Amino acid sequence: MASVSVRKETNTLYLDFRYMGKRCREQTTLKPTLANRKKLEKLLVLIESQMLAGTFRYAQHFPSSKNAAKFADQELQLHDPSQWESKQKELVAPTFEEYIWPWFERQKISWRQSHIVNIESMIQKHYLPFLGERKVDSITRNDLLKFRSALAKVPGRNGREGLSNARINKIMDPLKRIFEDAAEEFDFITPYIRIKQLKSAKTDVEPFTLKEVNYILANVREDYRDYYLIRFFTGMRTGEIDGLKWKYIDFNKRIIKIRETIVAGEEDITKTESSIRDIRMSPPVFDALKRQQVHTARYGKFVFCNREGEALNHNNVTKRVWYPLLKRLCLEKRRPYQTRHTAATLWLAAGESPEWIAQQMGHSNTEMLFRVYSRYVPNLTRMDGSAMEKLLSEKLEIKHA
């Protein structure tokens, strides 16, 4: 399939197409703007129409290309269009490296930036060293299983001897789509068959009790107290609270509008469509945001930010503030994401409606709520947030002047 792609080294566009059963890539000096892409896409349409008519001559379009001389003799011999068409069908499968980058360029338009970065990293770090020089149609199921076994020997995080099964599964999953697409384009049977995911341990839900929440808020650094208070009582994901902007805070209606997130330092759209939601402010959250407004509203963008007005670096905050705090308080080490689980379980303990909680959490329905938090579900009757407010007003110990 012909395409217009970007050469990363020069940030310029190039044409990627097939002619005489061979893959051709012709570099341009054009920058990857919308207008330049449309210009080259029109050229590709012309080239493909000329190929079908048997009138395409390489040198007419790319006179300076080395390919022009290579194809010259063959073009002279193609007097019969049917003979030319037959030649075109003699597709030669590329190597994995030749195939993967055009495939990546075609797919990334529909991906979030964080996913693009993740896939590109897997291509460079894992796919190419093991599969890069192999022809895509020569790679077998056994090769993929050997690749998976090799991943288990790659050093993992925090001094682990190998990657976790969960991480291996995430690296293997894109290969299924890659080989399905390659098999369809070059007419071979995909080798990604009967390859099941490795079993991996599920991350436990370990919410904090309200007593522990009070203990944490009483002892955390003053400049992060409201940050964690809002995390505990809104259920926002890390990227959602770190990417929260003042323009999405409506004090009149007492709602927090979740419209954007921040992942790997990049502003992005929310995780899913259902993640776009309005979170109702409880009185403690309302008061915390009012206090925060005094400190960061002058920067004009992020609710929580550094001294330069930029979004917080969650890895830095976790390592310098969160984990040392839990250690100092002799509390079990838990990821900051457990603050989200805490909000859900507190809402459930307060007797809020599952539908209301799911909406506040950004779930499309209550299925995940019951599956993840089933042991925390009491008899539920209300659906307006009032029970949570009552619980906090009676038991939340942190008070501010």
PDB file of N, CA and C in Angstrom, residues 110-114 259-263 266-272 275-276:
ATOM      1  N   SER A 110      -4.244   7.350  14.737  1.00  0.00           N
ATOM      2  CA  SER A 110      -5.409   7.025  15.566  1.00  0.00           C
ATOM      3  C   SER A 110      -5.028   6.740  17.019  1.00  0.00           C
ATOM      4  N   TRP A 111      -3.762   6.934  17.374  1.00  0.00           N
ATOM      5  CA  TRP A 111      -3.298   6.615  18.722  1.00  0.00           C
ATOM      6  C   TRP A 111      -3.091   7.861  19.566  1.00  0.00           C
ATOM      7  N   ARG A 112      -3.176   7.697  20.868  1.00  0.00           N
ATOM      8  CA  ARG A 112      -2.799   8.758  21.798  1.00  0.00           C
ATOM      9  C   ARG A 112      -1.281   8.885  21.787  1.00  0.00           C
ATOM     10  N   GLN A 113      -0.775  10.068  22.158  1.00  0.00           N
ATOM     11  CA  GLN A 113       0.662  10.322  22.138  1.00  0.00           C
ATOM     12  C   GLN A 113       1.409   9.343  23.030  1.00  0.00           C
ATOM     13  N   SER A 114       0.856   9.032  24.186  1.00  0.00           N
ATOM     14  CA  SER A 114       1.527   8.106  25.099  1.00  0.00           C
ATOM     15  C   SER A 114       1.658   6.721  24.483  1.00  0.00           C
ATOM     16  N   ARG A 259     -11.435  16.872  31.243  1.00  0.00           N
ATOM     17  CA  ARG A 259     -11.426  16.977  29.782  1.00  0.00           C
ATOM     18  C   ARG A 259     -10.073  16.615  29.178  1.00  0.00           C
ATOM     19  N   GLU A 260      -9.018  16.738  29.982  1.00  0.00           N
ATOM     20  CA  GLU A 260      -7.680  16.458  29.481  1.00  0.00           C
ATOM     21  C   GLU A 260      -6.912  15.653  30.518  1.00  0.00           C
ATOM     22  N   THR A 261      -5.759  15.164  30.098  1.00  0.00           N
ATOM     23  CA  THR A 261      -4.871  14.446  31.007  1.00  0.00           C
ATOM     24  C   THR A 261      -3.445  14.782  30.607  1.00  0.00           C
ATOM     25  N   ILE A 262      -2.503  14.329  31.392  1.00  0.00           N
ATOM     26  CA  ILE A 262      -1.102  14.513  31.026  1.00  0.00           C
ATOM     27  C   ILE A 262      -0.393  13.180  31.231  1.00  0.00           C
ATOM     28  N   VAL A 263       0.296  12.713  30.195  1.00  0.00           N
ATOM     29  CA  VAL A 263       0.969  11.415  30.227  1.00  0.00           C
ATOM     30  C   VAL A 263       2.393  11.605  29.732  1.00  0.00           C
ATOM     31  N   GLU A 266       3.310  14.955  28.517  1.00  0.00           N
ATOM     32  CA  GLU A 266       2.622  15.503  27.353  1.00  0.00           C
ATOM     33  C   GLU A 266       1.131  15.633  27.630  1.00  0.00           C
ATOM     34  N   GLU A 267       0.568  16.793  27.299  1.00  0.00           N
ATOM     35  CA  GLU A 267      -0.871  16.994  27.432  1.00  0.00           C
ATOM     36  C   GLU A 267      -1.590  16.168  26.383  1.00  0.00           C
ATOM     37  N   ASP A 268      -2.676  15.524  26.773  1.00  0.00           N
ATOM     38  CA  ASP A 268      -3.359  14.606  25.863  1.00  0.00           C
ATOM     39  C   ASP A 268      -4.845  14.579  26.194  1.00  0.00           C
ATOM     40  N   ILE A 269      -5.597  13.872  25.343  1.00  0.00           N
ATOM     41  CA  ILE A 269      -7.010  13.661  25.608  1.00  0.00           C
ATOM     42  C   ILE A 269      -7.161  12.642  26.730  1.00  0.00           C
ATOM     43  N   THR A 270      -8.362  12.515  27.247  1.00  0.00           N
ATOM     44  CA  THR A 270      -8.598  11.583  28.354  1.00  0.00           C
ATOM     45  C   THR A 270      -8.423  10.141  27.913  1.00  0.00           C
ATOM     46  N   LYS A 271      -8.284   9.262  28.900  1.00  0.00           N
ATOM     47  CA  LYS A 271      -7.993   7.854  28.637  1.00  0.00           C
ATOM     48  C   LYS A 271      -9.041   7.206  27.746  1.00  0.00           C
ATOM     49  N   THR A 272     -10.315   7.414  28.049  1.00  0.00           N
ATOM     50  CA  THR A 272     -11.412   6.870  27.254  1.00  0.00           C
ATOM     51  C   THR A 272     -12.491   7.931  27.112  1.00  0.00           C
ATOM     52  N   SER A 275     -14.190   8.713  30.233  1.00  0.00           N
ATOM     53  CA  SER A 275     -13.388   9.466  31.193  1.00  0.00           C
ATOM     54  C   SER A 275     -13.729  10.952  31.169  1.00  0.00           C
ATOM     55  N   ILE A 276     -14.330  11.423  30.077  1.00  0.00           N
ATOM     56  CA  ILE A 276     -14.784  12.816  30.013  1.00  0.00           C
ATOM     57  C   ILE A 276     -16.015  12.929  30.914  1.00  0.00           C
TER      58      ILE A 276
END
